[in-house]
Amino acid sequence: MTDQVAVGSKPRWQVEVPLLAATTLYGLVAYAAGTLVAAAVTVRQAGPGFLWPGYLLLGAGVVVLCASVGHLVGRWFPSGIAVPVIAGLSCFVALAAVGGPGALGFFVLSGAPYITVVPGALVARLVLAAAVAALAVFVPRPTGPVFRGASRILALCSVAVVLLAVVGVRAAGPVRELRAAPSSQLCTGTTPKICVWPEQRKYLPQFEAMANRAAALPAELIKSPASFHEQGLRGGGERDGDFSISEGSMWEAAVGIGMVIGNASEPRACEGANPAASEQRFQAMFEIDSWITARIAGGGQPADRHGGPPGVDQAEIARLVTTPEAHQIEWVKQRMQAIGDIHCA
Amino acid sequence: MRESDAWRTIARFARAHDVRGVLVAFALIAVCDAIFGSTVLQLPYTGGEAGVPFRRELPLAFASVAAASLSSPMRRFEETAAAAFRAAQHAWLGGVVTSAAVVLTVEELIISPPATAVILLRALLVWTGIALLSGRVFGWRLSFILPMASVFPLTYWQYDGQGRNRWWDWTHQPPMSLGCWAIAGAALAAGSLAVAVTPWRAARGRAHLAAALGRTRTVSPR
């Protein structure tokens, strides 16, 4: 009986804190498991940007935020079946609608090295998560006993803090910003040279092979620029002509580099006199670009990639790059000719 | 049993199984489907980011609620081998799953093309089987774990090299896809088995297994 009296006389929030802490711990343990797997897989090839803490903290903040929303819903409507649905769906719908990187920035799907988390904006989001947790703990059930004194002040304060934190999130601005260009670039020792962010160190041997394949393109047809840069490496965010390594895909990088080499090598074409002439020009350009891409990638489009310039049969390009060099040169010459031959406007 | 007694029994059983929570959950999911069903979620997949309409994943919520409704404050008591309780559980589960199917199908027939209604009904059957399996393994309240886990392959590995949905993508394959109906059949079979494998049956199975292994162990040294 002493125990029951002791528990009964405790302020409500002292009973709620361990419950919410337990829920949050479940979420954080699951989140940590995913993080540890990612760390274990990548640690051996990791560059200087290994597991940026900013993104991990942002995710942990969302775990706390959603666990708190669930706790609050559970106190107001105690149903083991409905509460997971209410809390899960509302958090999911809200995050999907306004939580994305382009809106309130509570989650990101991928982080390119030229983008970084803004510390102030991150702190604003963590403060909001903590404020909602306080709200879940201090605000009583509407049907519960009337609360008095210190409890009431705590509850009102937590409501005020949540409102302030929401304002803070808006005031802090976007959660990500462009990163300044690095002081030292990581480049292949080849000609042409390919430069990447230090974070992408593990791709360097593959880029070295790619640069060597670019150097081996037939010199009478192909004029390659001396250097290629990953997006953001020259400052100012994305710029035309710089490549990206989307989801670690060397094919995507080859597409970007292939287009730049194509632009430098194809004859300067005029505007087509009619749609058919323009289409002829673009078709030839797209085909040459695709051929260069397949050459420097060391083979045709991989099975897990699809899409590409319109009207180009990627399977045919894959076959073409395995044919004798003379045949390929002839094929490219035809297309260079076609670009020069169109009726000009 | 008089008719009014039968109704009272059903009402009590329903109350023990949080019928209010089930109804609120179903209503909320239906409203979400109507308002946000067409919202396209940008999710990462093997080739970058792909858009998946929210609606395609919602049958998962219906199925998880239906399986979770097998939980009750009296579940230890119900997990006895009393035939009446087993019959009541089966009838309850049948009723809840049928209600979910009716709500989902009617709503989808109103707001989506008929093909989408069929695909989502099929997805409900698949996820119901998976949810029942999950409920048996982790406890009925946690029947959402395996269905949630299935969303990952469905939104990350769903495309083959040509950008077509793979044969097992039961949220996108056309209504007549045989492979997906086979998955639905297999999932429902697994779910039924999960409901049938009660603690006492599992205990009896373990005893049989131990006996069989014990016999071979006495035989093998010779």
XYZ file of C-alpha atoms in Angstrom:
567
model
C 0.000 0.000 0.000
C 2.884 2.362 0.785
C 4.048 1.952 -2.821
C 0.631 2.800 -4.195
C 0.353 5.888 -2.022
C 3.855 6.900 -3.066
C 3.011 6.552 -6.772
C -0.387 8.176 -6.366
C 1.100 11.269 -4.728
C 3.755 11.742 -7.397
C 3.290 14.577 -9.850
C 1.849 13.171 -13.076
C 4.835 14.135 -15.188
C 7.167 11.998 -13.073
C 5.070 8.991 -14.082
C 4.960 10.006 -17.742
C 8.680 10.666 -18.254
C 9.863 7.035 -17.975
C 7.036 5.901 -20.294
C 7.943 8.390 -23.013
C 11.647 7.682 -22.467
C 10.998 3.978 -23.035
C 9.110 4.615 -26.301
C 11.802 6.988 -27.511
C 14.486 4.465 -26.632
C 12.778 1.820 -28.804
C 12.813 4.253 -31.719
C 16.385 5.341 -31.147
C 17.606 1.738 -30.811
C 16.026 0.878 -34.182
C 17.547 4.041 -35.675
C 20.950 3.244 -34.173
C 20.802 -0.281 -35.592
C 20.404 1.127 -39.108
C 23.193 3.632 -38.498
C 25.559 0.962 -37.188
C 24.915 -1.261 -40.207
C 25.639 1.687 -42.509
C 28.789 2.480 -40.540
C 29.993 -1.122 -40.564
C 29.503 -1.403 -44.332
C 31.232 1.868 -45.188
C 33.921 2.362 -42.514
C 36.669 0.617 -44.476
C 36.351 2.928 -47.484
C 35.290 5.996 -45.532
C 36.665 9.390 -46.415
C 36.799 12.449 -44.165
C 33.014 12.899 -44.328
C 32.173 9.629 -42.624
C 28.578 9.691 -41.261
C 27.936 13.403 -40.836
C 26.494 13.867 -37.318
C 24.165 16.644 -38.533
C 21.993 14.247 -40.522
C 21.990 11.663 -37.719
C 20.896 14.265 -35.159
C 18.155 15.476 -37.502
C 16.819 11.902 -37.730
C 17.063 11.379 -33.964
C 15.102 14.616 -33.456
C 12.295 13.280 -35.668
C 12.229 10.038 -33.648
C 11.765 12.063 -30.417
C 9.184 14.322 -32.079
C 7.028 11.464 -33.382
C 7.321 9.407 -30.181
C 6.103 12.465 -28.267
C 3.153 12.973 -30.606
C 2.264 9.306 -30.090
C 2.566 9.678 -26.319
C 0.287 12.708 -26.321
C -2.315 10.952 -28.504
C -2.087 7.883 -26.265
C -2.826 9.938 -23.150
C -5.832 11.568 -24.724
C -7.286 8.488 -26.397
C -6.063 5.324 -24.683
C -6.500 2.633 -27.325
C -3.693 0.233 -28.199
C -5.087 -0.169 -31.705
C -6.146 3.332 -32.705
C -3.211 5.277 -31.238
C -0.459 3.739 -33.421
C -2.660 4.432 -36.459
C -3.475 8.019 -35.414
C 0.094 8.864 -34.398
C 1.740 6.942 -37.239
C -0.489 8.284 -39.998
C -0.508 11.891 -38.742
C 3.278 11.994 -38.341
C 3.781 10.332 -41.698
C 1.311 12.525 -43.571
C 2.641 15.690 -41.917
C 6.273 14.791 -42.625
C 5.509 13.775 -46.209
C 3.511 16.949 -46.824
C 5.642 19.648 -45.202
C 8.640 17.834 -43.658
C 10.696 17.357 -46.819
C 14.031 18.992 -47.563
C 12.294 21.593 -49.738
C 9.802 22.595 -47.016
C 10.308 22.429 -43.224
C 13.311 20.120 -43.586
C 12.672 17.453 -40.957
C 14.124 14.756 -43.163
C 16.396 14.437 -46.175
C 16.602 11.509 -48.557
C 20.204 11.903 -49.640
C 23.047 14.263 -48.920
C 25.447 15.153 -51.696
C 28.859 16.341 -50.446
C 28.238 19.858 -51.765
C 25.274 20.272 -49.410
C 25.618 20.545 -45.643
C 23.377 20.821 -42.594
C 23.014 24.322 -41.096
C 23.815 24.044 -37.355
C 21.357 26.761 -36.300
C 18.475 25.245 -38.258
C 19.310 21.809 -36.843
C 19.260 23.137 -33.273
C 15.878 24.801 -33.940
C 14.429 21.436 -34.993
C 15.929 19.626 -31.992
C 14.480 22.295 -29.676
C 11.046 21.755 -31.261
C 11.355 17.986 -30.674
C 12.299 18.576 -27.029
C 9.425 21.067 -26.616
C 6.866 18.602 -27.994
C 8.294 15.944 -25.646
C 7.762 18.352 -22.735
C 4.224 19.008 -23.960
C 3.514 15.260 -24.061
C 4.747 14.901 -20.484
C 3.280 17.995 -18.825
C -0.112 18.496 -20.483
C -2.717 16.398 -18.656
C -5.563 14.358 -20.092
C -8.611 16.515 -20.698
C -10.691 14.107 -18.582
C -8.105 13.765 -15.835
C -8.239 15.377 -12.417
C -8.024 19.138 -12.368
C -4.401 20.122 -12.128
C -3.154 22.895 -9.935
C -0.167 25.018 -9.009
C 3.192 23.977 -10.415
C 1.683 21.418 -12.840
C -0.473 24.059 -14.441
C 2.459 26.440 -14.844
C 4.578 23.658 -16.381
C 1.793 22.728 -18.807
C 1.235 26.307 -19.922
C 4.976 26.873 -20.278
C 5.366 23.747 -22.441
C 2.587 24.959 -24.754
C 4.302 28.347 -25.024
C 7.690 26.742 -25.669
C 6.241 24.621 -28.497
C 4.773 27.706 -30.135
C 8.069 29.548 -29.795
C 9.958 26.534 -31.167
C 7.679 26.419 -34.237
C 8.452 30.083 -34.837
C 12.133 29.285 -34.301
C 12.089 26.565 -36.957
C 10.585 28.976 -39.458
C 13.016 31.729 -38.484
C 16.079 29.461 -38.684
C 15.457 28.885 -42.392
C 16.308 25.861 -44.557
C 18.021 22.963 -42.833
C 20.614 22.578 -45.595
C 22.830 25.001 -47.462
C 25.498 24.881 -50.141
C 28.910 24.026 -48.837
C 31.905 26.190 -49.604
C 34.333 24.713 -52.126
C 36.947 22.554 -50.406
C 40.442 23.984 -49.874
C 41.998 20.896 -51.410
C 40.472 18.896 -54.253
C 41.050 15.220 -54.775
C 42.068 14.597 -58.392
C 43.234 11.676 -60.462
C 46.828 11.842 -61.640
C 45.711 11.346 -65.225
C 45.135 13.431 -68.333
C 42.328 14.404 -68.491
C 42.035 14.674 -64.740
C 38.838 14.052 -62.792
C 38.371 15.870 -59.479
C 36.002 14.929 -56.667
C 35.182 15.971 -53.099
C 37.515 14.462 -50.467
C 34.437 12.597 -49.147
C 34.352 10.596 -52.396
C 37.848 9.193 -51.914
C 36.717 5.606 -52.425
C 35.699 6.301 -56.039
C 39.131 7.602 -57.046
C 40.492 4.322 -58.523
C 37.313 3.993 -60.617
C 37.693 7.567 -61.869
C 41.338 6.891 -62.695
C 40.221 3.994 -64.917
C 37.511 6.196 -66.427
C 39.995 8.981 -67.216
C 42.312 6.480 -68.886
C 39.438 5.227 -71.038
C 38.599 8.852 -71.939
C 42.244 9.378 -72.972
C 41.985 6.290 -75.197
C 39.098 7.714 -77.255
C 40.037 8.200 -80.940
C 41.976 11.498 -80.963
C 40.984 12.485 -84.529
C 37.321 12.711 -83.471
C 37.292 13.506 -79.791
C 38.553 16.653 -78.092
C 38.322 16.180 -74.347
C 38.578 19.074 -71.858
C 41.617 18.854 -69.576
C 39.657 18.447 -66.349
C 36.258 17.428 -64.994
C 34.767 18.428 -61.651
C 32.178 16.949 -59.385
C 29.135 19.159 -58.663
C 29.868 21.962 -56.200
C 33.605 21.455 -56.241
C 34.154 24.831 -57.893
C 31.785 26.590 -55.475
C 28.326 28.013 -56.018
C 26.402 24.760 -56.073
C 25.370 22.921 -59.227
C 26.679 24.150 -62.516
C 26.327 22.872 -66.059
C 29.080 20.576 -67.161
C 29.938 19.233 -63.716
C 29.058 15.613 -62.979
C 27.422 14.015 -59.947
C 27.790 10.557 -58.418
C 24.097 9.893 -57.847
C 23.599 7.076 -55.281
C 27.193 5.973 -55.887
C 26.530 5.283 -59.575
C 29.639 5.559 -61.771
C 27.322 5.342 -64.774
C 25.666 8.642 -63.799
C 29.110 10.222 -63.486
C 30.049 8.836 -66.929
C 26.843 10.319 -68.402
C 27.800 13.758 -67.087
C 31.401 13.531 -68.288
C 30.303 12.006 -71.627
C 28.043 14.981 -72.344
C 30.868 17.447 -71.726
C 33.259 15.540 -74.000
C 30.497 15.312 -76.633
C 29.868 19.057 -76.518
C 33.569 19.781 -76.959
C 33.961 17.331 -79.864
C 30.810 17.706 -81.953
C 30.831 20.278 -84.753
C 29.152 23.576 -83.901
C 25.689 23.162 -85.316
C 23.283 25.850 -86.446
C 19.611 26.065 -85.479
C 17.618 23.650 -87.657
C 15.474 25.219 -90.420
C 12.543 22.998 -89.431
C 11.643 20.538 -86.659
C 12.910 17.586 -88.708
C 16.325 19.212 -89.123
C 16.563 20.010 -85.409
C 15.573 16.461 -84.552
C 18.236 15.075 -86.888
C 20.849 17.199 -85.133
C 19.778 16.251 -81.615
C 19.475 12.565 -82.516
C 23.062 12.522 -83.798
C 24.336 14.441 -80.751
C 22.528 12.164 -78.305
C 23.929 9.088 -80.027
C 27.492 10.389 -79.937
C 27.135 11.369 -76.265
C 25.788 7.902 -75.455
C 28.663 6.251 -77.294
C 31.241 8.359 -75.388
C 29.474 7.552 -72.110
C 29.559 3.809 -72.788
C 33.235 4.025 -73.834
C 34.430 5.850 -70.716
C 32.156 3.785 -68.433
C 33.861 0.684 -69.798
C 30.664 -0.821 -71.237
C 26.998 -0.149 -71.956
C 24.287 0.945 -69.559
C 24.170 -1.339 -66.501
C 20.981 -3.324 -65.877
C 20.055 -1.314 -62.777
C 20.031 1.967 -64.703
C 17.415 3.054 -67.138
C 16.421 6.151 -69.003
C 18.826 8.274 -70.990
C 18.623 10.646 -73.935
C 15.405 10.185 -75.941
C 15.507 8.064 -79.086
C 18.778 6.302 -78.269
C 18.781 2.506 -78.129
C 21.124 1.887 -75.181
C 21.319 -1.847 -75.948
C 22.603 -1.036 -79.438
C 25.212 1.363 -77.994
C 26.321 -1.424 -75.622
C 26.864 -3.718 -78.636
C 28.561 -0.970 -80.641
C 31.359 -0.400 -78.098
C 32.367 -4.065 -78.414
C 32.868 -3.829 -82.203
C 36.283 -3.099 -83.837
C 37.618 0.460 -83.372
C 37.483 1.256 -87.113
C 33.784 0.416 -87.239
C 33.089 2.665 -84.229
C 35.065 5.549 -85.761
C 33.063 5.174 -88.979
C 29.799 5.164 -86.962
C 30.785 8.383 -85.119
C 31.962 10.089 -88.339
C 28.543 9.464 -89.940
C 26.870 11.220 -87.043
C 29.324 14.128 -86.953
C 28.589 14.489 -90.668
C 24.848 14.439 -90.006
C 25.195 17.305 -87.506
C 27.096 19.406 -90.065
C 24.680 18.559 -92.881
C 21.402 19.823 -91.472
C 19.442 22.589 -93.166
C 20.120 25.746 -91.239
C 17.451 28.274 -90.363
C -28.744 -19.219 -25.787
C -31.403 -16.584 -26.396
C -30.900 -14.149 -29.206
C -30.389 -11.123 -26.947
C -27.776 -13.095 -24.984
C -25.911 -13.848 -28.197
C -25.816 -10.166 -29.077
C -24.675 -9.268 -25.598
C -21.848 -11.803 -25.883
C -20.772 -10.394 -29.235
C -20.887 -6.853 -27.846
C -18.760 -7.866 -24.843
C -16.259 -9.671 -27.033
C -16.089 -6.629 -29.299
C -15.520 -4.321 -26.341
C -12.712 -6.501 -25.028
C -11.171 -6.276 -28.494
C -11.239 -2.475 -28.558
C -13.938 -2.180 -31.182
C -13.967 1.598 -30.646
C -10.258 1.784 -31.494
C -10.763 -0.382 -34.588
C -13.602 1.814 -35.841
C -11.681 5.050 -35.194
C -8.611 3.597 -36.945
C -10.617 2.431 -39.983
C -12.333 5.823 -40.255
C -9.022 7.646 -40.028
C -7.361 5.467 -42.672
C -10.359 5.923 -44.969
C -10.200 9.712 -44.522
C -6.444 9.680 -45.169
C -7.062 7.691 -48.347
C -9.657 10.184 -49.544
C -7.634 13.321 -48.759
C -3.988 12.274 -49.140
C -4.326 9.068 -51.211
C -3.063 10.719 -54.380
C -0.144 12.465 -52.661
C 3.005 11.169 -54.291
C 5.700 10.203 -51.806
C 9.219 10.770 -53.096
C 11.130 7.744 -51.832
C 14.684 6.641 -52.566
C 15.058 3.531 -54.701
C 18.014 1.720 -56.268
C 18.149 4.213 -59.152
C 17.515 7.513 -57.368
C 14.120 8.766 -56.217
C 10.754 7.460 -57.330
C 7.238 8.691 -56.643
C 4.788 6.305 -54.972
C 1.175 7.419 -54.421
C 0.367 7.174 -50.693
C -2.781 5.187 -51.538
C -0.716 2.189 -52.652
C 0.629 1.621 -49.149
C -2.586 2.280 -47.176
C -4.031 -1.281 -47.254
C -1.100 -2.076 -44.960
C -2.722 0.051 -42.232
C -6.099 -1.676 -42.657
C -4.455 -5.106 -42.477
C -2.336 -4.241 -39.434
C -5.359 -2.905 -37.534
C -7.384 -6.000 -38.408
C -4.670 -8.342 -37.116
C -3.953 -6.166 -34.072
C -7.622 -6.388 -33.100
C -6.992 -10.016 -32.049
C -5.267 -8.572 -28.986
C -7.334 -8.034 -25.870
C -6.826 -7.496 -22.151
C -8.096 -11.071 -21.792
C -5.779 -12.601 -24.344
C -4.162 -15.009 -21.867
C -7.623 -16.217 -20.959
C -8.633 -16.476 -24.599
C -5.508 -18.422 -25.461
C -7.046 -21.440 -23.796
C -8.242 -24.271 -25.928
C -11.903 -23.471 -25.375
C -13.662 -24.097 -28.678
C -16.165 -21.287 -28.106
C -13.378 -18.728 -27.759
C -11.612 -20.018 -30.828
C -14.819 -19.782 -32.816
C -15.417 -16.250 -31.538
C -11.871 -15.191 -32.478
C -12.239 -16.630 -35.986
C -15.611 -14.942 -36.472
C -14.220 -11.636 -35.133
C -11.182 -11.778 -37.400
C -13.352 -12.663 -40.398
C -15.684 -9.788 -39.593
C -12.923 -7.209 -39.143
C -11.039 -8.220 -42.300
C -14.289 -8.242 -44.305
C -15.166 -4.776 -42.962
C -11.743 -3.485 -43.958
C -12.119 -5.006 -47.431
C -15.585 -3.502 -47.889
C -14.517 -0.019 -46.706
C -11.392 -0.056 -48.888
C -13.090 -1.456 -52.002
C -16.140 0.804 -51.876
C -14.014 3.891 -51.262
C -11.573 3.028 -54.053
C -14.390 2.259 -56.506
C -15.700 5.775 -55.840
C -12.414 7.703 -56.093
C -10.106 5.506 -58.254
C -10.337 3.460 -61.453
C -11.713 -0.080 -60.884
C -8.274 -1.607 -61.572
C -6.791 0.316 -58.622
C -9.580 -0.960 -56.368
C -8.747 -4.558 -57.329
C -4.996 -4.019 -56.847
C -5.515 -2.476 -53.407
C -7.941 -5.222 -52.373
C -5.308 -7.752 -53.377
C -2.696 -5.804 -51.405
C -5.034 -5.896 -48.387
C -5.182 -9.705 -48.635
C -1.382 -9.993 -48.935
C -0.759 -7.678 -45.989
C -3.475 -9.334 -43.883
C -1.616 -12.639 -44.195
C 1.708 -10.989 -43.385
C 0.183 -9.054 -40.457
C -1.270 -12.236 -38.941
C 2.115 -13.903 -39.227
C 3.752 -10.889 -37.614
C 1.115 -10.851 -34.852
C 1.737 -14.476 -34.009
C 5.500 -13.955 -33.901
C 5.740 -10.575 -32.100
C 2.345 -10.389 -30.352
C -0.915 -9.147 -31.920
C -0.328 -5.491 -31.019
C 2.890 -5.605 -33.078
C 1.275 -7.128 -36.160
C 2.407 -4.049 -38.137
C 6.114 -4.972 -37.949
C 6.381 -7.406 -40.895
C 3.966 -5.438 -43.160
C 6.004 -2.274 -42.504
C 9.192 -4.192 -43.268
C 7.696 -5.321 -46.608
C 7.382 -1.682 -47.698
C 11.145 -1.456 -48.060
C 11.545 -3.956 -50.935
C 8.294 -2.625 -52.465
C 9.665 0.913 -52.653
C 13.389 0.256 -53.086
C 13.813 -2.819 -55.309
C 10.543 -2.630 -57.234
C 12.040 -1.900 -60.673
C 13.970 -4.234 -62.937
C 16.645 -3.078 -65.400
C 14.029 -1.858 -67.900
C 12.230 0.250 -65.302
C 9.287 -2.166 -65.138
C 7.716 -3.155 -61.840
C 8.877 -6.587 -60.796
C 6.416 -9.494 -60.866
C 6.129 -9.547 -57.065
C 5.291 -5.858 -56.644
C 1.736 -6.471 -55.450
C 1.081 -2.735 -55.064
C 1.600 -2.013 -58.776
C 1.192 -5.183 -60.860
C -2.052 -5.148 -62.899
C -5.191 -6.767 -61.430
C -4.770 -9.956 -63.434
C -1.161 -10.604 -62.428
C -1.009 -14.314 -61.548
C 2.184 -13.992 -59.519
C 0.656 -11.414 -57.188
C -2.501 -13.461 -56.664
C -0.249 -16.414 -55.857
C 1.491 -14.214 -53.273
C -1.912 -13.239 -51.865
C -2.876 -16.914 -51.612
C 0.431 -17.852 -49.993
C 0.255 -14.942 -47.541
C -3.311 -15.800 -46.527
C -2.313 -19.461 -46.095
C 0.626 -18.404 -43.917
C -1.639 -16.048 -41.962
C -4.234 -18.767 -41.396
C -1.497 -21.099 -40.236
C -0.242 -18.390 -37.864
C -3.724 -18.092 -36.361
C -3.989 -21.875 -36.132
C -0.614 -22.363 -34.438
C -1.884 -21.669 -30.933
C 0.484 -21.950 -27.952
C -0.859 -25.368 -27.031
C -0.507 -26.650 -30.580
C 3.023 -25.259 -30.763
C 3.810 -26.975 -27.437
C 2.425 -30.259 -28.730
C 4.441 -29.866 -31.940
C 7.618 -29.250 -29.939
C 6.882 -32.338 -27.839
C 6.426 -34.468 -30.973
C 9.614 -33.036 -32.450
C 11.564 -33.700 -29.263
C 10.234 -37.249 -29.177
C 11.197 -37.843 -32.798
C 14.681 -36.382 -32.297
C 15.062 -38.372 -29.066
C 14.303 -41.603 -30.921
C 16.853 -40.942 -33.625
C 19.423 -40.036 -30.987
C 18.948 -43.388 -29.241
C 19.196 -45.166 -32.585
C 22.155 -43.346 -34.093
C 24.983 -44.545 -31.748
C 24.581 -48.163 -32.957
